[in-house]
CSV table of C-alpha atoms in Angstrom, one decimal:
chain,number,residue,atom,x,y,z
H,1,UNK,CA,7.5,-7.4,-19.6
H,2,UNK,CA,5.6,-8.1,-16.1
H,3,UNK,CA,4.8,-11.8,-17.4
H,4,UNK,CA,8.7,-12.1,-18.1
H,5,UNK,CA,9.5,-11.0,-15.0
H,6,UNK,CA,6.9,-13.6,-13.2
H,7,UNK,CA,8.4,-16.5,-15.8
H,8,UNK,CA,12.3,-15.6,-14.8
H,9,UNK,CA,11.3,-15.7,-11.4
H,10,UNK,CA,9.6,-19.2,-11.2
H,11,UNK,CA,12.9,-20.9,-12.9
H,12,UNK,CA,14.1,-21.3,-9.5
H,13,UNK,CA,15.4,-19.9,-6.2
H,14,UNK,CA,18.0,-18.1,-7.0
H,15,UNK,CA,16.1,-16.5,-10.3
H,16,UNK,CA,13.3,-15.3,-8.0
H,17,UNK,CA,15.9,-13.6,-5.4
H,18,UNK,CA,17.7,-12.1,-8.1
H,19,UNK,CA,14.9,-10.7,-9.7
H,20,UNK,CA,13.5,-9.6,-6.5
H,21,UNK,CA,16.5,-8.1,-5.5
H,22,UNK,CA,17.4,-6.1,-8.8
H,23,UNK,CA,14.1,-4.9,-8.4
H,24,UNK,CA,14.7,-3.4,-5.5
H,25,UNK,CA,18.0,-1.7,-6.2
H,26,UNK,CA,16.4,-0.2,-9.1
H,27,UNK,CA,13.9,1.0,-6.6
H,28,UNK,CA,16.2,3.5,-5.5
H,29,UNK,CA,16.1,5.7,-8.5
H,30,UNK,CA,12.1,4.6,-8.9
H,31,UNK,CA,10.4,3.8,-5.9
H,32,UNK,CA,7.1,2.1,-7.7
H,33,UNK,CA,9.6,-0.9,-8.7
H,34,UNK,CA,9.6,-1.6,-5.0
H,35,UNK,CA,6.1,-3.0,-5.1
H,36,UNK,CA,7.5,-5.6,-7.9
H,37,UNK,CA,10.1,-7.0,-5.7
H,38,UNK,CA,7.6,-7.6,-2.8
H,39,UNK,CA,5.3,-9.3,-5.8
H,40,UNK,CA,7.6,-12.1,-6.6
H,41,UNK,CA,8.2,-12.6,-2.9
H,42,UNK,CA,4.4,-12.8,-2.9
H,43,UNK,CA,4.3,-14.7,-6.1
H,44,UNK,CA,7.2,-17.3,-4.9
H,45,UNK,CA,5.6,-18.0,-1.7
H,46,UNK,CA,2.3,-18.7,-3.4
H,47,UNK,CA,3.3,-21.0,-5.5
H,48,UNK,CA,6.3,-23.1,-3.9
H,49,UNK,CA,5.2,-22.9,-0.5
H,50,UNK,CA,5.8,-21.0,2.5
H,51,UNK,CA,9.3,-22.5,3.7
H,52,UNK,CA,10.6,-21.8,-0.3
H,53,UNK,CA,9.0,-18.4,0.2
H,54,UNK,CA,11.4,-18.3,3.4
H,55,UNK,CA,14.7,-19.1,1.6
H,56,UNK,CA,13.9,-16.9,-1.6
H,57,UNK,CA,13.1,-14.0,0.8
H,58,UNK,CA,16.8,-14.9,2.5
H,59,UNK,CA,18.6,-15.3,-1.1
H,60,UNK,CA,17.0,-11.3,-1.5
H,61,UNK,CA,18.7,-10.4,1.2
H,62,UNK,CA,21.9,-11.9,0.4
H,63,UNK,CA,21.8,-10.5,-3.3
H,64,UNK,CA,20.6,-7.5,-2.8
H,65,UNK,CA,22.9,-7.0,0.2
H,66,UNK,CA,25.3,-7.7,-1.8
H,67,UNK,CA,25.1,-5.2,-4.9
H,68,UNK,CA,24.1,-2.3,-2.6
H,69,UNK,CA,27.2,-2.4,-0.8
H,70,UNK,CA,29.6,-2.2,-4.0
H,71,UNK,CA,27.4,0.6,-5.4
H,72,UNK,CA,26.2,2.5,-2.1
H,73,UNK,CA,28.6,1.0,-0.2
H,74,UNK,CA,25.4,1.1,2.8
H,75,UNK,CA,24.6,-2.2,3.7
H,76,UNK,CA,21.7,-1.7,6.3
H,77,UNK,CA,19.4,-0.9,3.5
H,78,UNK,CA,18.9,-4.1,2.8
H,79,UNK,CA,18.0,-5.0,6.6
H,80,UNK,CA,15.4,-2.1,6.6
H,81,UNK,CA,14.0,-3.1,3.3
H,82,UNK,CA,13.4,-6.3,4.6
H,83,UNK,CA,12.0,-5.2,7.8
H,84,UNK,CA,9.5,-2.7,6.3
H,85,UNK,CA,8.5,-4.7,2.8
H,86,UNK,CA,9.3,-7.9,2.3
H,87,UNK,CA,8.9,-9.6,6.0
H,88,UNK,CA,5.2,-7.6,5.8
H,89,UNK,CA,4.8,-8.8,2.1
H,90,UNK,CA,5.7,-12.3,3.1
H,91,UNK,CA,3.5,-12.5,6.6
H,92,UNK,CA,0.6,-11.2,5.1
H,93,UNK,CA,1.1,-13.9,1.8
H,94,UNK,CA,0.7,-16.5,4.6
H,95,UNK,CA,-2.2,-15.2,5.7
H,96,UNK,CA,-3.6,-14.9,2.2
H,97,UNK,CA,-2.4,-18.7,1.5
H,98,UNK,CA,-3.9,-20.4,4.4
H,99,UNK,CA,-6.9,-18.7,4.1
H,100,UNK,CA,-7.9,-18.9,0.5
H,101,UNK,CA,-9.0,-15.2,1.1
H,102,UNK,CA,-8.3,-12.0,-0.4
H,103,UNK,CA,-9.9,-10.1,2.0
H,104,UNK,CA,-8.7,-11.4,4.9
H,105,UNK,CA,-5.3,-10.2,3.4
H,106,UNK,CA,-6.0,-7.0,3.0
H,107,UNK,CA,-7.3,-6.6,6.4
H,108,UNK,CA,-4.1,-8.3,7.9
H,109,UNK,CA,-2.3,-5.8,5.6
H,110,UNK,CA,-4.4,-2.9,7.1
H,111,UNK,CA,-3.6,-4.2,10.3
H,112,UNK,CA,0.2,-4.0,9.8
H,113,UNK,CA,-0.3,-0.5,9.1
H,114,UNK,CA,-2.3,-0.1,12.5
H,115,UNK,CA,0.1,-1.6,14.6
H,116,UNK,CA,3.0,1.1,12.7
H,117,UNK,CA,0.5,3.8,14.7
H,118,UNK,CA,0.3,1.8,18.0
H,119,UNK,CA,4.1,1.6,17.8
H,120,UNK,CA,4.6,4.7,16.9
H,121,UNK,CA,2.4,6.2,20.0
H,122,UNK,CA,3.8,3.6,22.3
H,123,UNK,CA,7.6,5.0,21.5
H,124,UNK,CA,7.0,8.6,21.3
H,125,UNK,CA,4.9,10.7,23.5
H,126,UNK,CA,4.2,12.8,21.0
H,127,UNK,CA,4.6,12.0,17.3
H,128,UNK,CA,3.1,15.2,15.7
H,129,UNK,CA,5.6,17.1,18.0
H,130,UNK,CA,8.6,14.7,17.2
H,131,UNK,CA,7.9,14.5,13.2
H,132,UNK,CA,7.5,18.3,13.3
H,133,UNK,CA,11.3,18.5,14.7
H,134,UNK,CA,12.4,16.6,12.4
H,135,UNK,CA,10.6,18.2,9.7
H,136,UNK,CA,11.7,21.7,10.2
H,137,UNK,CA,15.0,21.4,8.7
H,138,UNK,CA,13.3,20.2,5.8
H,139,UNK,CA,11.0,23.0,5.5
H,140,UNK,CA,13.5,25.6,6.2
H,141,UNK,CA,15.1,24.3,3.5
H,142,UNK,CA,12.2,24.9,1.0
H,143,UNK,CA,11.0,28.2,2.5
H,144,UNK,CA,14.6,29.7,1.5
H,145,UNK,CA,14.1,28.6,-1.9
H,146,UNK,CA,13.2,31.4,-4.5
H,147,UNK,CA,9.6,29.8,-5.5
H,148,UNK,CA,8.3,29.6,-1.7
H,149,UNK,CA,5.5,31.5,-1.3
H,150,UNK,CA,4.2,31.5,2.2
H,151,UNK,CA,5.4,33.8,4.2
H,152,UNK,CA,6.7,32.9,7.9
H,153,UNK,CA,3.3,32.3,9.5
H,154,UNK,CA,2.0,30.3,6.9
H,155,UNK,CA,5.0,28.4,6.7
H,156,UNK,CA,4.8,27.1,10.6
H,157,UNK,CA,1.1,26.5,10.2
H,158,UNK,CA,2.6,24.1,6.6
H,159,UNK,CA,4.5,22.5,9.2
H,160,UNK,CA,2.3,21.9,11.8
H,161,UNK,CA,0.0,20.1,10.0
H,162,UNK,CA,2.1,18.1,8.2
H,163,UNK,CA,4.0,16.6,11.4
H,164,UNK,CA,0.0,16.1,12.1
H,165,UNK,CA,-0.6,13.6,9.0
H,166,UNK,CA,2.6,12.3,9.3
H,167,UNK,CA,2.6,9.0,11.6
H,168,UNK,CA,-0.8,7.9,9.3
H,169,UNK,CA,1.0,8.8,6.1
H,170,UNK,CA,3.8,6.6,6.7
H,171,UNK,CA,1.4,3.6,7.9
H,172,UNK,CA,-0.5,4.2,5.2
H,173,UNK,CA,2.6,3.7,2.7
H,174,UNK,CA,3.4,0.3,4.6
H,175,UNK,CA,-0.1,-0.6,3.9
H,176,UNK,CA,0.3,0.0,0.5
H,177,UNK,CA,3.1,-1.3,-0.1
H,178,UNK,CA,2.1,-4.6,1.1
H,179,UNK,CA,-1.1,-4.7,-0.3
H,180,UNK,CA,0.3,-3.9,-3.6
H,181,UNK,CA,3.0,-6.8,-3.4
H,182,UNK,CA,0.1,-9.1,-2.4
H,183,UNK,CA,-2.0,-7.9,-5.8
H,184,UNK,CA,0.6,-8.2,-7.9
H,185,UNK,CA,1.9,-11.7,-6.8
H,186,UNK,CA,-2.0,-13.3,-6.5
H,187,UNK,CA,-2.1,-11.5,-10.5
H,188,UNK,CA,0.9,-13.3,-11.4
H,189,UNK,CA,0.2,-16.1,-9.9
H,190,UNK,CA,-3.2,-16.1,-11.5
H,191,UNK,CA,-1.7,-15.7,-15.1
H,192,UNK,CA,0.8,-17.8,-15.1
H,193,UNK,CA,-1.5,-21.0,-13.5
H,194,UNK,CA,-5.3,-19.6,-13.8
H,195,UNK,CA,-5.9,-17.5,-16.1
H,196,UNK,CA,-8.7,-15.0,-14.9
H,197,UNK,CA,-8.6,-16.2,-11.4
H,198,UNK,CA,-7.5,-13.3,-10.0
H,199,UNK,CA,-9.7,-10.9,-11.8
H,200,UNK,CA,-12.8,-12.4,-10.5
H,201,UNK,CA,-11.2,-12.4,-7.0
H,202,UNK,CA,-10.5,-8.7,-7.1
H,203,UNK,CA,-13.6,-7.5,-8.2
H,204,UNK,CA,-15.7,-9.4,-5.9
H,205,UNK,CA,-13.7,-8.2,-2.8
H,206,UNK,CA,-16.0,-7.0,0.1
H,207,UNK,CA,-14.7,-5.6,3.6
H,208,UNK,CA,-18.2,-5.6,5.6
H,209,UNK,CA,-20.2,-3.0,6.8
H,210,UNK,CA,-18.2,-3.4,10.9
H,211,UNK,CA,-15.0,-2.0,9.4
H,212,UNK,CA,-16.9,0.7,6.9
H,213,UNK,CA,-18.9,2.1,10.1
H,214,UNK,CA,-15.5,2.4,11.9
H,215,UNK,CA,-14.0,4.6,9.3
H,216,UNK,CA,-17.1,6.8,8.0
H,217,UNK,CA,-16.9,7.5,12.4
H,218,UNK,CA,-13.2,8.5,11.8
H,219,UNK,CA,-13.7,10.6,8.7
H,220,UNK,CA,-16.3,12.6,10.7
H,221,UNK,CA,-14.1,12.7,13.7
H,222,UNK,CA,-11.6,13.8,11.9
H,223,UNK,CA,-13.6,17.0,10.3
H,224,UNK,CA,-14.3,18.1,14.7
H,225,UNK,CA,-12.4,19.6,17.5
H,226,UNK,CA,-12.2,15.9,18.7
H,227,UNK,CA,-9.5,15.1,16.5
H,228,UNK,CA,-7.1,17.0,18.5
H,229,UNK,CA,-7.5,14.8,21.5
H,230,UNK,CA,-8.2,11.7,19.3
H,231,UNK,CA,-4.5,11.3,17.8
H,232,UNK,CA,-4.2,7.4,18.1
H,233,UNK,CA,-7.9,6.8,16.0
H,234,UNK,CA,-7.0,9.5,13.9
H,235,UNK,CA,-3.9,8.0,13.1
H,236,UNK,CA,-5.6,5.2,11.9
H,237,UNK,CA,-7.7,6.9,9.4
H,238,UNK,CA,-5.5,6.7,5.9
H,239,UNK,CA,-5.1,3.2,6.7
H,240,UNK,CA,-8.5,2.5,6.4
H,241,UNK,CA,-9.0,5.3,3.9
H,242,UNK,CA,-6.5,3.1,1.9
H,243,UNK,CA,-8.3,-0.4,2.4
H,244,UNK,CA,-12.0,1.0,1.4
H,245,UNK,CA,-10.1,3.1,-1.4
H,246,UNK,CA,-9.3,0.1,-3.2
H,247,UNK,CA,-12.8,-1.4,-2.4
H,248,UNK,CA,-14.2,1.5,-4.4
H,249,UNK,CA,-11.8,0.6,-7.2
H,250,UNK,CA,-12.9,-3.0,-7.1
H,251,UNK,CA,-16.6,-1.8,-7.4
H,252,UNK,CA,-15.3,0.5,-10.3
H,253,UNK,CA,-13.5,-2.7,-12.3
H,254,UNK,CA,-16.5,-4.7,-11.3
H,255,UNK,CA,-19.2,-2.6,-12.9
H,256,UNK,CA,-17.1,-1.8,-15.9
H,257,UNK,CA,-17.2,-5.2,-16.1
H,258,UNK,CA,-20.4,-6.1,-15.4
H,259,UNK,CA,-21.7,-3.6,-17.9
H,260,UNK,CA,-19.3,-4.0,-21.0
H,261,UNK,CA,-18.3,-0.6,-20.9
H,262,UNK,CA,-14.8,0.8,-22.4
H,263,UNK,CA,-11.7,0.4,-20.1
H,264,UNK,CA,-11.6,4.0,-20.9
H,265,UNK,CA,-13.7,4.8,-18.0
H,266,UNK,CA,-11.0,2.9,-15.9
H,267,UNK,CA,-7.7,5.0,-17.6
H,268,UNK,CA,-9.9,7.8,-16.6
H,269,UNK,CA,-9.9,6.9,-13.0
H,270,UNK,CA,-6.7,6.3,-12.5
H,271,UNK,CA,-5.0,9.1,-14.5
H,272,UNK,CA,-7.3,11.1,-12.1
H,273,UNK,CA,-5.7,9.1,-9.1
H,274,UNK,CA,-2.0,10.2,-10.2
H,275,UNK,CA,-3.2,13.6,-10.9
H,276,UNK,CA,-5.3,14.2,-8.1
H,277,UNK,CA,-4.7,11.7,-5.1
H,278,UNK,CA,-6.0,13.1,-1.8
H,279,UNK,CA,-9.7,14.0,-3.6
H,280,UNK,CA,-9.8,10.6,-5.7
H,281,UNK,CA,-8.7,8.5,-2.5
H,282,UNK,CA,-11.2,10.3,-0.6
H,283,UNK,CA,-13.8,9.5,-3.2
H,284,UNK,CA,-13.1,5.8,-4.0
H,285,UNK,CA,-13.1,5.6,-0.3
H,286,UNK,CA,-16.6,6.9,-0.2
H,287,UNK,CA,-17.5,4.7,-3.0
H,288,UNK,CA,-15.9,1.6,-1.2
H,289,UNK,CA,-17.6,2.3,2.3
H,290,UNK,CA,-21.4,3.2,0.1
H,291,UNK,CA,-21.0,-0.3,-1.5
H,292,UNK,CA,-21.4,-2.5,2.0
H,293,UNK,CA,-24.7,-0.9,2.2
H,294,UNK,CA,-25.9,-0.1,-1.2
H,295,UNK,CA,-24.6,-2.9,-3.2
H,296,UNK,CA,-23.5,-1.3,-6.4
H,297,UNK,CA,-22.4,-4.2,-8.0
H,298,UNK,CA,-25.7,-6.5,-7.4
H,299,UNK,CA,-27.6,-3.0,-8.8
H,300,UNK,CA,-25.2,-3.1,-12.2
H,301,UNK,CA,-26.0,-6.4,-13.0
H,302,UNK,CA,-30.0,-5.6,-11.9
């Protein structure tokens, strides 16, 4: 079904947009879909180039503008969906198609989701404070509800911490999502045109040991009293926490790989990831900043 989607898309302009765009609407009822549409931007601009990457990215907006105003009768979705996916998705492809680099990519996707935090502290004052306002309603919402079972203390504490995580949370998701657009376009592109291409690529992906020492500092910053006056860096942290995450599941593809085992192991790690996200992103993190020093890849094959 994904390879059908990559074929429809590469008959043409038009195919591409309105695949991309009927992704995207059906990204409304199931959000994961979203990381599809920013693929065959990825995918399109890969392949044709990046001026027909351009004009498919506009033909998205004109489709998909079009079929969310006759069913949600709201057409500024489609301008923020293009401000906070595919423009990203489509930058960051550039980056990835003039450099021949997968890496560099992911850093330049990592560093969209840095400059959502700079922005973010540039415009408010106080983000924790201003995503706690507008959290409450939210939360008061919940805390009526017959299941809550915090009582009114715990239920400000909740919320305070929340409003904390949530400026990093939401650069984290932009990362994400245009990290995950670039994998899945680079994969298409590598079926349809090189087979096994982009396997190689992915497994051998390596951030350096700079950027690891930078966020093993922030995880231990972020464990003290210094976090409190270190908002911006802290920020920063699931943004990194995302990047060296899928380093650690690179390493894990890599020595499945390496070492014949089962793609069991793999099913295992990633039902784990769905059912347990904060601990397995902590720990593929942990595995992704360990590998710039420890090398687990050159040991497997040792």
């Amino acid at each position: 079904m994904l390879r059908g989607i990559a074929d429809f898309a590469m008959k043409g302009r038009w195919q591409a947009a309105l695949a991309a765009a009927l992704l995207s609407v059906a990204a409304m009822l199931l959000p994961p879909l979203n990381y599809l549409a920013s693929g065959v931007i990825v995918l399109a601009t890969l392949r044709v180039g990046p001026q027909e990457g351009l004009r498919v990215m506009a033909a998205t907006l004109v489709v998909f503008a079009a079929v969310a105003g006759l069913l949600f009768g709201q057409l500024w979705i489609a301008l923020a969906l293009l401000l906070t996916s595919w423009l990203p998705a489509y930058l960051v492809t550039l980056v990835l198609g003039y450099s021949r680099s997968l890496e560099r990519a992911l850093l330049a996707a990592a560093g969209v989701g840095i400059l959502v935090v700079l922005i973010s502290h540039v415009f408010l004052p106080n983000p924790a404070l201003w995503w706690q306002e507008m959290l409450t309603p939210f939360v008061q919402l919940l805390s009526e509800q017959s299941g809550w079972q915090m009582d009114a203390t715990e239920t400000q504490n909740f919320l305070v911490q929340m409003a904390s995580m949530m400026t990093g949370l939401i650069a984290a998701a932009v990362s994400v999502n245009i990290i995950l657009g670039i994998l899945i376009g680079r994969a298409w592109q590598a079926s349809l045109y090189n087979e096994g291409a982009f396997g190689s690529e992915f497994t051998q992906i390596t951030l350096g040991k700079t950027l690891a020492t930078v966020t093993a500092v922030l995880m231990g910053v972020s464990l003290t009293g210094m976090a409190g006056s270190l908002t911006l860096l802290v920020d920063c942290l699931p943004v990194l926490l995302v990047l060296f995450a899928l380093q650690g599941i690179a390493v894990a593809h890599a020595i499945v790989r390496l070492k014949q085992k089962s793609v069991a192991w793999l099913v295992v790690m990633y039902v784990l990831m769905v059912l347990m996200l904060p601990q397995m992103m902590i720990l593929t993190a942990t595995l992704g900043i360990l590998e710039q020093w420890f090398n687990f890849r050159k040991r497997a094959i040792a």
